[in-house]
Short mmCIF file of C-alpha atoms and ligand atoms in Angstrom, two decimals:
data_model
loop_
_atom_site.label_atom_id
_atom_site.label_comp_id
_atom_site.label_asym_id
_atom_site.label_seq_id
_atom_site.Cartn_x
_atom_site.Cartn_y
_atom_site.Cartn_z
CA MET M 1 -16.12 17.84 3.32
CA THR M 2 -13.69 18.21 0.43
CA LEU M 3 -9.92 18.21 0.47
CA ASP M 4 -7.86 21.27 -0.26
CA ILE M 5 -5.84 19.29 -2.76
CA ASN M 6 -3.29 22.04 -3.44
CA ARG M 7 -2.53 22.35 0.26
CA ILE M 8 -2.33 18.56 0.63
CA ARG M 9 0.11 18.26 -2.27
CA GLN M 10 2.37 20.88 -0.67
CA ASP M 11 2.68 18.56 2.33
CA PHE M 12 4.40 15.92 0.13
CA PRO M 13 7.74 17.30 -1.13
CA ILE M 14 8.38 14.38 -3.50
CA LEU M 15 5.33 15.30 -5.59
CA ASP M 16 7.21 18.41 -6.76
CA ARG M 17 10.04 16.52 -8.37
CA GLU M 18 10.67 15.80 -12.00
CA VAL M 19 11.63 12.26 -12.95
CA ARG M 20 13.69 13.71 -15.80
CA PRO M 21 14.30 17.36 -16.74
CA GLY M 22 10.92 18.79 -17.79
CA VAL M 23 9.00 15.60 -16.92
CA PRO M 24 7.06 16.01 -13.66
CA LEU M 25 6.31 12.99 -11.53
CA VAL M 26 2.78 11.58 -11.72
CA TYR M 27 2.77 9.07 -8.87
CA LEU M 28 0.04 6.47 -9.34
CA ASP M 29 1.54 3.65 -7.27
CA SER M 30 0.33 4.35 -3.73
CA THR M 31 -1.07 0.84 -3.36
CA ALA M 32 2.55 -0.38 -3.36
CA THR M 33 3.70 2.38 -1.03
CA ALA M 34 2.44 5.86 -0.25
CA GLN M 35 4.48 9.07 -0.33
CA LYS M 36 5.36 10.80 2.96
CA PRO M 37 4.28 14.24 4.22
CA VAL M 38 6.63 16.71 5.91
CA ALA M 39 4.88 15.95 9.24
CA VAL M 40 6.21 12.36 9.09
CA LEU M 41 9.64 13.30 7.70
CA SER M 42 10.19 15.94 10.43
CA ALA M 43 8.95 13.71 13.25
CA MET M 44 11.59 11.13 12.31
CA ASP M 45 14.28 13.73 11.65
CA ASP M 46 13.58 15.43 15.00
CA PHE M 47 13.72 12.08 16.75
CA TYR M 48 17.20 11.33 15.41
CA ARG M 49 18.42 14.91 15.94
CA ARG M 50 17.11 15.33 19.50
CA SER M 51 15.92 12.18 21.23
CA ASN M 52 17.66 9.14 19.73
CA ALA M 53 18.31 6.42 22.31
CA ASN M 54 17.28 2.84 22.85
CA ILE M 55 13.96 2.39 24.63
CA HIS M 56 12.79 0.68 27.81
CA ARG M 57 16.29 0.01 29.13
CA GLY M 58 17.71 3.30 30.22
CA VAL M 59 17.02 5.81 32.95
CA HIS M 60 18.83 8.65 31.21
CA THR M 61 16.85 11.52 29.73
CA LEU M 62 17.15 10.50 26.10
CA ALA M 63 16.15 6.90 26.83
CA GLU M 64 13.10 8.15 28.66
CA GLU M 65 12.22 10.58 25.88
CA ALA M 66 12.62 7.89 23.23
CA THR M 67 10.46 5.48 25.23
CA THR M 68 7.76 8.13 25.69
CA LEU M 69 7.72 8.95 21.97
CA TYR M 70 7.59 5.25 21.04
CA GLU M 71 4.64 4.68 23.39
CA GLN M 72 2.85 7.90 22.40
CA ALA M 73 2.95 6.64 18.81
CA ARG M 74 1.36 3.38 19.92
CA GLU M 75 -1.41 5.41 21.56
CA ALA M 76 -1.97 7.42 18.36
CA ILE M 77 -2.19 4.20 16.32
CA ALA M 78 -4.59 2.62 18.85
CA LYS M 79 -6.80 5.70 18.63
CA PHE M 80 -6.64 5.64 14.82
CA ILE M 81 -8.19 2.14 14.67
CA ASN M 82 -10.28 2.68 17.84
CA ALA M 83 -8.55 -0.09 19.81
CA ALA M 84 -9.75 -0.22 23.42
CA SER M 85 -6.15 -0.26 24.69
CA PRO M 86 -2.70 0.53 23.21
CA ARG M 87 -1.59 -2.81 24.70
CA GLN M 88 -3.50 -4.46 21.86
CA VAL M 89 -1.26 -2.74 19.30
CA ILE M 90 1.81 -4.89 18.60
CA TYR M 91 4.56 -3.37 16.49
CA THR M 92 5.79 -5.65 13.70
CA ARG M 93 7.75 -4.97 10.52
CA ASN M 94 4.74 -4.91 8.19
CA THR M 95 1.41 -6.55 7.33
CA THR M 96 3.24 -9.67 6.20
CA GLU M 97 4.96 -10.13 9.55
CA SER M 98 1.70 -9.43 11.41
CA ILE M 99 -0.05 -12.24 9.54
CA ASN M 100 2.93 -14.52 10.09
CA LEU M 101 2.79 -13.72 13.81
CA VAL M 102 -0.78 -15.02 13.93
CA ALA M 103 0.15 -18.07 11.86
CA TYR M 104 3.19 -18.92 14.01
CA SER M 105 1.82 -18.09 17.43
CA TRP M 106 -1.99 -18.28 17.54
CA ALA M 107 -2.43 -20.90 14.80
CA ARG M 108 0.31 -23.24 16.01
CA ALA M 109 -1.18 -23.15 19.51
CA ASN M 110 -4.76 -23.60 18.35
CA LEU M 111 -4.94 -25.52 15.05
CA LYS M 112 -4.38 -29.21 14.46
CA SER M 113 -4.42 -31.52 11.48
CA GLY M 114 -7.71 -31.37 9.56
CA ASP M 115 -8.75 -27.96 10.97
CA LEU M 116 -10.16 -25.61 8.35
CA VAL M 117 -8.87 -22.13 7.55
CA ILE M 118 -10.99 -20.09 5.11
CA LEU M 119 -9.17 -17.59 2.87
CA THR M 120 -10.31 -15.95 -0.38
CA GLU M 121 -9.17 -16.12 -3.99
CA MET M 122 -8.24 -12.42 -3.93
CA GLU M 123 -5.57 -12.63 -1.20
CA HIS M 124 -2.14 -11.08 -1.42
CA HIS M 125 0.59 -13.74 -1.13
CA SER M 126 1.15 -12.47 2.43
CA ASN M 127 -2.18 -14.00 3.42
CA LEU M 128 -1.62 -17.22 1.47
CA VAL M 129 1.94 -18.41 2.00
CA PRO M 130 1.93 -18.43 5.85
CA TRP M 131 -1.09 -20.75 5.63
CA HIS M 132 0.57 -22.90 2.94
CA ILE M 133 3.54 -23.33 5.29
CA LEU M 134 1.25 -24.24 8.18
CA SER M 135 -0.72 -26.58 5.97
CA ALA M 136 2.45 -28.46 5.00
CA GLU M 137 3.60 -28.61 8.62
CA ARG M 138 0.30 -29.33 10.38
CA GLY M 139 -2.08 -30.66 7.76
CA ILE M 140 -4.59 -27.84 8.24
CA ARG M 141 -7.11 -27.58 5.40
CA LEU M 142 -7.47 -24.43 3.27
CA GLU M 143 -10.64 -23.41 1.46
CA PHE M 144 -11.19 -20.24 -0.51
CA ILE M 145 -14.18 -17.93 -0.90
CA PRO M 146 -14.45 -17.66 -4.70
CA VAL M 147 -14.23 -14.36 -6.59
CA THR M 148 -17.08 -13.66 -9.04
CA PRO M 149 -16.34 -12.47 -12.61
CA ASP M 150 -17.12 -8.89 -11.56
CA GLY M 151 -14.53 -9.10 -8.77
CA LEU M 152 -16.70 -9.60 -5.67
CA LEU M 153 -16.55 -12.34 -3.04
CA ASP M 154 -19.17 -15.03 -3.56
CA LEU M 155 -20.92 -14.85 -0.20
CA ALA M 156 -23.30 -17.72 -0.98
CA GLU M 157 -20.24 -19.99 -1.32
CA TYR M 158 -18.86 -18.50 1.90
CA ALA M 159 -22.05 -19.51 3.71
CA LYS M 160 -21.54 -23.08 2.50
CA LEU M 161 -17.90 -23.14 3.63
CA LEU M 162 -18.97 -21.95 7.08
CA GLU M 163 -21.00 -25.14 7.48
CA GLN M 164 -17.67 -27.02 7.57
CA ASN M 165 -16.85 -25.62 11.01
CA PRO M 166 -13.82 -23.41 10.21
CA LYS M 167 -11.37 -22.39 12.95
CA LEU M 168 -10.18 -19.22 11.22
CA VAL M 169 -11.45 -16.88 8.49
CA SER M 170 -8.60 -14.70 7.21
CA PHE M 171 -9.32 -12.23 4.40
CA THR M 172 -8.38 -8.93 2.85
CA HIS M 173 -10.49 -5.87 3.58
CA MET M 174 -9.66 -4.42 0.18
CA SER M 175 -8.08 -6.14 -2.82
CA ASN M 176 -4.79 -4.61 -3.97
CA VAL M 177 -5.65 -5.56 -7.57
CA LEU M 178 -9.41 -5.40 -8.03
CA GLY M 179 -9.86 -2.64 -5.46
CA THR M 180 -12.89 -4.52 -4.13
CA ILE M 181 -13.90 -3.41 -0.63
CA ASN M 182 -15.19 -6.54 1.05
CA PRO M 183 -18.15 -6.41 3.48
CA ALA M 184 -15.87 -7.09 6.46
CA ALA M 185 -18.43 -6.59 9.25
CA GLU M 186 -20.78 -9.12 7.66
CA ILE M 187 -18.02 -11.66 6.93
CA ILE M 188 -16.76 -11.35 10.53
CA ARG M 189 -20.28 -11.66 12.01
CA LEU M 190 -20.93 -14.84 10.04
CA ALA M 191 -17.51 -16.28 10.96
CA HIS M 192 -18.17 -15.67 14.64
CA ALA M 193 -21.61 -17.27 14.37
CA ALA M 194 -19.82 -20.34 12.99
CA GLY M 195 -17.35 -20.28 15.89
CA ALA M 196 -14.31 -19.09 13.90
CA VAL M 197 -11.66 -16.52 14.78
CA THR M 198 -11.16 -13.72 12.22
CA LEU M 199 -8.06 -12.04 10.79
CA LEU M 200 -8.49 -8.97 8.61
CA ASP M 201 -5.71 -7.91 6.23
CA GLY M 202 -6.05 -4.15 6.47
CA ALA M 203 -3.00 -3.28 4.34
CA GLN M 204 -5.23 -1.53 1.80
CA SER M 205 -8.13 -0.46 4.00
CA VAL M 206 -6.63 1.19 7.08
CA PRO M 207 -4.82 3.79 4.91
CA HIS M 208 -7.89 4.72 2.89
CA PHE M 209 -11.03 4.74 5.04
CA LYS M 210 -12.04 4.58 8.69
CA VAL M 211 -11.42 1.10 10.10
CA ASP M 212 -12.85 0.69 13.61
CA VAL M 213 -11.75 -2.59 15.21
CA GLN M 214 -14.45 -2.45 17.88
CA ALA M 215 -17.29 -1.72 15.43
CA LEU M 216 -16.02 -4.55 13.19
CA ASP M 217 -15.56 -6.83 16.20
CA VAL M 218 -12.52 -8.27 14.40
CA ASP M 219 -10.15 -10.58 16.31
CA PHE M 220 -6.92 -9.66 14.49
CA LEU M 221 -6.09 -6.77 12.16
CA ALA M 222 -2.82 -6.47 10.22
CA PHE M 223 -1.54 -3.30 8.49
CA SER M 224 1.62 -1.48 7.40
CA ALA M 225 2.72 2.11 8.07
CA HIS M 226 4.30 2.61 4.66
CA LYS M 227 0.98 2.39 2.83
CA MET M 228 -0.54 5.08 5.07
CA VAL M 229 2.02 7.88 4.56
CA GLY M 230 4.29 6.46 7.27
CA PRO M 231 7.76 4.92 6.98
CA THR M 232 8.73 1.46 5.74
CA GLY M 233 9.93 -1.12 8.26
CA ILE M 234 7.01 -0.95 10.69
CA GLY M 235 3.51 -2.39 10.83
CA VAL M 236 0.98 -3.45 13.42
CA LEU M 237 -0.87 -6.49 14.59
CA TYR M 238 -3.97 -5.54 16.53
CA GLY M 239 -5.61 -8.35 18.47
CA LYS M 240 -8.35 -8.90 21.00
CA MET M 241 -6.82 -8.89 24.48
CA ALA M 242 -7.86 -12.41 25.49
CA LEU M 243 -6.41 -13.91 22.30
CA LEU M 244 -3.13 -12.01 22.59
CA GLU M 245 -2.81 -12.85 26.30
CA ALA M 246 -3.18 -16.56 25.57
CA MET M 247 -0.74 -16.61 22.64
CA PRO M 248 2.82 -17.89 23.10
CA PRO M 249 5.68 -15.56 22.06
CA PHE M 250 6.75 -15.54 18.40
CA LEU M 251 10.35 -14.28 18.30
CA GLY M 252 12.57 -14.67 21.37
CA GLY M 253 15.16 -12.21 22.67
CA GLY M 254 15.47 -8.87 24.44
CA ASP M 255 12.42 -6.84 25.54
CA MET M 256 9.97 -9.71 25.19
CA ILE M 257 10.95 -11.23 28.55
CA LYS M 258 10.25 -10.60 32.19
CA GLU M 259 12.96 -12.89 33.48
CA VAL M 260 15.53 -15.22 31.94
CA LYS M 261 17.33 -18.14 33.62
CA LEU M 262 19.91 -20.33 31.98
CA ARG M 263 17.28 -22.89 31.03
CA SER M 264 14.03 -20.95 30.97
CA PHE M 265 12.34 -17.58 30.59
CA ARG M 266 9.12 -15.81 31.56
CA PRO M 267 7.53 -13.74 28.78
CA ASN M 268 6.81 -10.06 29.24
CA ASP M 269 3.31 -8.52 29.38
CA LEU M 270 1.50 -7.23 26.31
CA PRO M 271 2.42 -5.70 23.99
CA TYR M 272 6.13 -6.32 24.69
CA LYS M 273 5.73 -10.11 24.67
CA PHE M 274 5.74 -9.90 20.86
CA GLU M 275 8.37 -7.18 20.44
CA ALA M 276 11.74 -8.93 20.56
CA GLY M 277 14.95 -6.97 20.09
CA THR M 278 15.47 -3.27 19.50
CA PRO M 279 12.44 -2.21 17.49
CA ALA M 280 12.05 0.35 14.72
CA ILE M 281 11.89 3.32 17.11
CA ALA M 282 12.14 6.26 14.72
CA GLU M 283 9.73 4.43 12.42
CA ALA M 284 7.22 4.08 15.26
CA VAL M 285 7.48 7.82 15.83
CA GLY M 286 6.89 8.36 12.10
CA PHE M 287 3.95 5.93 12.18
CA GLY M 288 2.31 7.90 15.00
CA ALA M 289 2.84 11.13 13.04
CA ALA M 290 1.28 9.49 9.96
CA CYS M 291 -1.87 8.58 11.95
CA SER M 292 -2.11 12.11 13.31
CA TYR M 293 -1.63 13.55 9.82
CA LEU M 294 -4.33 11.35 8.25
CA SER M 295 -6.71 12.13 11.13
CA SER M 296 -6.11 15.85 10.77
CA VAL M 297 -7.02 15.65 7.07
CA GLY M 298 -9.98 13.39 7.96
CA MET M 299 -10.49 9.80 6.86
CA GLU M 300 -13.96 10.55 5.52
CA ALA M 301 -12.66 13.36 3.36
CA ILE M 302 -9.81 11.13 2.13
CA ALA M 303 -12.22 8.32 1.21
CA ALA M 304 -14.57 10.76 -0.56
CA HIS M 305 -11.69 12.29 -2.54
CA GLU M 306 -10.36 8.89 -3.60
CA HIS M 307 -13.84 7.84 -4.62
CA GLU M 308 -14.20 10.88 -6.85
CA ILE M 309 -10.80 10.31 -8.47
CA THR M 310 -11.47 6.59 -8.95
CA GLN M 311 -14.85 7.20 -10.54
CA TYR M 312 -13.28 9.72 -12.91
CA ALA M 313 -10.39 7.35 -13.71
CA LEU M 314 -12.68 4.42 -14.46
CA GLU M 315 -14.81 6.60 -16.78
CA ARG M 316 -11.75 7.88 -18.66
CA LEU M 317 -10.10 4.45 -18.88
CA GLU M 318 -13.28 2.82 -20.16
CA GLU M 319 -13.18 5.21 -23.14
CA ILE M 320 -9.89 3.76 -24.37
CA PRO M 321 -10.40 1.09 -27.04
CA GLY M 322 -8.72 -2.22 -26.20
CA LEU M 323 -8.42 -1.51 -22.49
CA LYS M 324 -10.02 -4.03 -20.13
CA LEU M 325 -10.55 -3.11 -16.50
CA PHE M 326 -10.73 -5.66 -13.68
CA GLY M 327 -12.81 -5.38 -10.54
CA PRO M 328 -16.20 -3.99 -9.63
CA ALA M 329 -17.75 -0.57 -10.33
CA ALA M 330 -16.52 2.50 -8.46
CA ASP M 331 -19.17 2.25 -5.73
CA LYS M 332 -17.77 -1.09 -4.54
CA LYS M 333 -14.06 -0.34 -4.78
CA GLY M 334 -11.23 1.79 -3.49
CA GLY M 335 -8.63 3.73 -5.48
CA VAL M 336 -7.21 0.97 -7.66
CA ALA M 337 -7.54 0.50 -11.43
CA ALA M 338 -5.96 -2.71 -12.79
CA PHE M 339 -6.21 -3.38 -16.50
CA THR M 340 -4.89 -5.19 -19.54
CA PHE M 341 -4.36 -3.25 -22.74
CA ASP M 342 -4.63 -4.49 -26.31
CA GLY M 343 -2.26 -7.42 -25.86
CA VAL M 344 0.61 -5.09 -24.90
CA HIS M 345 2.63 -6.59 -22.03
CA PRO M 346 1.98 -4.67 -18.79
CA HIS M 347 5.73 -4.11 -18.34
CA ASP M 348 5.83 -2.34 -21.71
CA VAL M 349 2.81 -0.25 -20.71
CA ALA M 350 4.54 0.73 -17.45
CA GLN M 351 7.81 1.53 -19.25
CA ILE M 352 6.22 3.83 -21.81
CA LEU M 353 4.20 5.54 -19.09
CA ASP M 354 7.42 6.07 -17.12
CA SER M 355 8.87 7.88 -20.14
CA VAL M 356 6.15 10.51 -19.64
CA GLY M 357 6.61 10.57 -15.85
CA VAL M 358 3.62 8.38 -14.95
CA ALA M 359 4.51 5.80 -12.29
CA ILE M 360 2.27 2.75 -12.29
CA ARG M 361 2.94 -0.88 -11.41
CA ALA M 362 2.91 -3.89 -13.72
CA GLY M 363 2.92 -7.58 -12.85
CA HIS M 364 0.96 -9.96 -10.68
CA HIS M 365 1.03 -7.59 -7.66
CA CYS M 366 1.69 -10.55 -5.33
CA ALA M 367 -1.74 -11.99 -6.18
CA GLN M 368 -0.87 -14.74 -8.66
CA PRO M 369 -3.88 -16.97 -7.88
CA LEU M 370 -6.22 -14.04 -8.53
CA HIS M 371 -4.63 -13.39 -11.92
CA GLU M 372 -4.86 -17.09 -12.72
CA LYS M 373 -8.56 -16.94 -11.87
CA PHE M 374 -8.97 -14.31 -14.61
CA ASN M 375 -6.72 -16.27 -17.01
CA ILE M 376 -4.06 -13.61 -17.15
CA GLN M 377 -0.42 -13.44 -16.08
CA ALA M 378 -0.21 -9.78 -15.23
CA THR M 379 -2.01 -6.44 -15.19
CA SER M 380 -1.06 -2.79 -15.26
CA ARG M 381 -2.23 -1.03 -12.13
CA ALA M 382 -2.75 2.64 -11.36
CA SER M 383 -3.67 3.56 -7.80
CA PHE M 384 -4.76 6.72 -6.06
CA TYR M 385 -4.47 8.38 -2.68
CA LEU M 386 -5.35 11.62 -0.93
CA TYR M 387 -2.85 13.58 -3.07
CA SER M 388 -4.00 12.21 -6.45
CA THR M 389 -5.66 14.59 -8.92
CA LYS M 390 -7.87 14.38 -11.99
CA SER M 391 -5.12 15.95 -14.07
CA GLU M 392 -2.87 13.02 -13.06
CA VAL M 393 -5.57 10.68 -14.34
CA ASP M 394 -5.56 12.72 -17.58
CA ALA M 395 -1.78 12.27 -17.82
CA LEU M 396 -2.26 8.50 -17.42
CA VAL M 397 -4.87 8.42 -20.18
CA GLU M 398 -2.69 10.54 -22.50
CA GLY M 399 0.20 8.19 -21.81
CA LEU M 400 -1.94 5.18 -22.66
CA TYR M 401 -2.80 6.72 -26.05
CA LYS M 402 0.99 7.00 -26.56
CA VAL M 403 1.30 3.29 -25.80
CA LYS M 404 -1.41 2.64 -28.39
CA GLU M 405 0.41 4.74 -30.98
CA TYR M 406 3.71 3.02 -30.28
CA PHE M 407 2.34 -0.50 -30.57
CA GLY M 408 0.07 0.43 -33.47
N1 LIG B 1 -1.90 -7.43 1.94
C1 LIG B 1 -2.31 -6.62 0.94
C2 LIG B 1 -3.76 -6.59 0.59
C3 LIG B 1 -1.38 -5.85 0.26
O1 LIG B 1 -1.78 -5.07 -0.72
C4 LIG B 1 0.00 -5.93 0.62
C5 LIG B 1 1.06 -5.20 -0.13
C6 LIG B 1 0.35 -6.77 1.68
C7 LIG B 1 -0.62 -7.51 2.31
C8 LIG B 1 1.74 -6.87 2.18
O2 LIG B 1 2.13 -5.68 2.77
P1 LIG B 1 3.63 -5.51 3.29
O3 LIG B 1 3.67 -4.11 3.81
O4 LIG B 1 3.84 -6.54 4.32
O5 LIG B 1 4.50 -5.70 2.09
N2 LIG B 1 0.75 -4.86 -1.45
C9 LIG B 1 1.58 -4.42 -2.40
C10 LIG B 1 1.17 -4.13 -3.68
O6 LIG B 1 0.02 -4.21 -4.07
N3 LIG B 1 2.25 -3.73 -4.41
O7 LIG B 1 3.32 -3.77 -3.62
C11 LIG B 1 2.93 -4.20 -2.36
#
């Protein structure tokens, strides 16, 4: 199944714009955030125009409509990741907050001084810092699955770490720098055999290929709407029912309670126990529309398209003298190409590319330890999604030859 790329691009109005007169946008920064299709924009616009009200608290028509739309979105998201029940889908602000929820609620109830948490060297700061904070507070131990020079997880070292009786294995499904797609099912199976709970950072996987929580048998999955053509400000924590049921609340306030007395409260049922205060209602509606949109295009077709573009990009980039790519070959990675270029600072690369309309990202991409591992401070990173084209890759390559000219 192939994508009708011209039709897809028409769904994303922003892709038509010029960044300056006569300079069309070439958006190669979807790993940071994806662009939004009309289906998502109209779902949110319709919500505010027709149905806007606070949820769960009113009996009037709009409050009921808003509540229904908010819960229908949860059902769409549950279906998208094949969760057994929408009650296992907790709305958060983003992947970062979802991971923090696990660190504050599950980990503080279950981990004590000396307990081991296994992470990897390729984690985004969002899956490092919550554990640093807990480590300082509780004295939990952190160990890291090493990254090999070709950008893969060293699974032999993982096997050794598992002998130390870890309580949690928390890792990214796909690296936002190397693009590496980690063998999640295998890592989770081994963690369970060692008696550990698993948390999968799906920020870069859920948007790009089919992630089935039941097939993976994962305990927790964190992801963000904005990377999967949905709005900013909303994400999800999926969890196994028994774990979520046993977890204490994270944030306290409205909607997460069943009853409040002056000196005590009873928490609400799932998923509301973890949804304190007025949530991002229009954003939830947009998130549901994003899942429906991606499903209607087809996750397999999206993954196949990105694979084709990535393979082409890696081939073209490898031709450029002085350019060094990081991460594995195309068959082991998603749509990310991070590179250094002839000693030119990545910010300069990004700035010159911007002058020809090509939007890429430069820096440490919130993965400083990974860059340190490769003895570099920063990389330039181009990334691809369902709307990316080979001619956009050509524009990137042309732009990089301009960089070369400029810096001699
Ligand atoms: N985990 C991974 C693997 C990520 O790539 C990101 C964001 C996050 C967690 C955090 O997601 P958030 O929605 O909570 O911010 N990655 C990037 C990036 O690569 N460039 O900008 C954000």
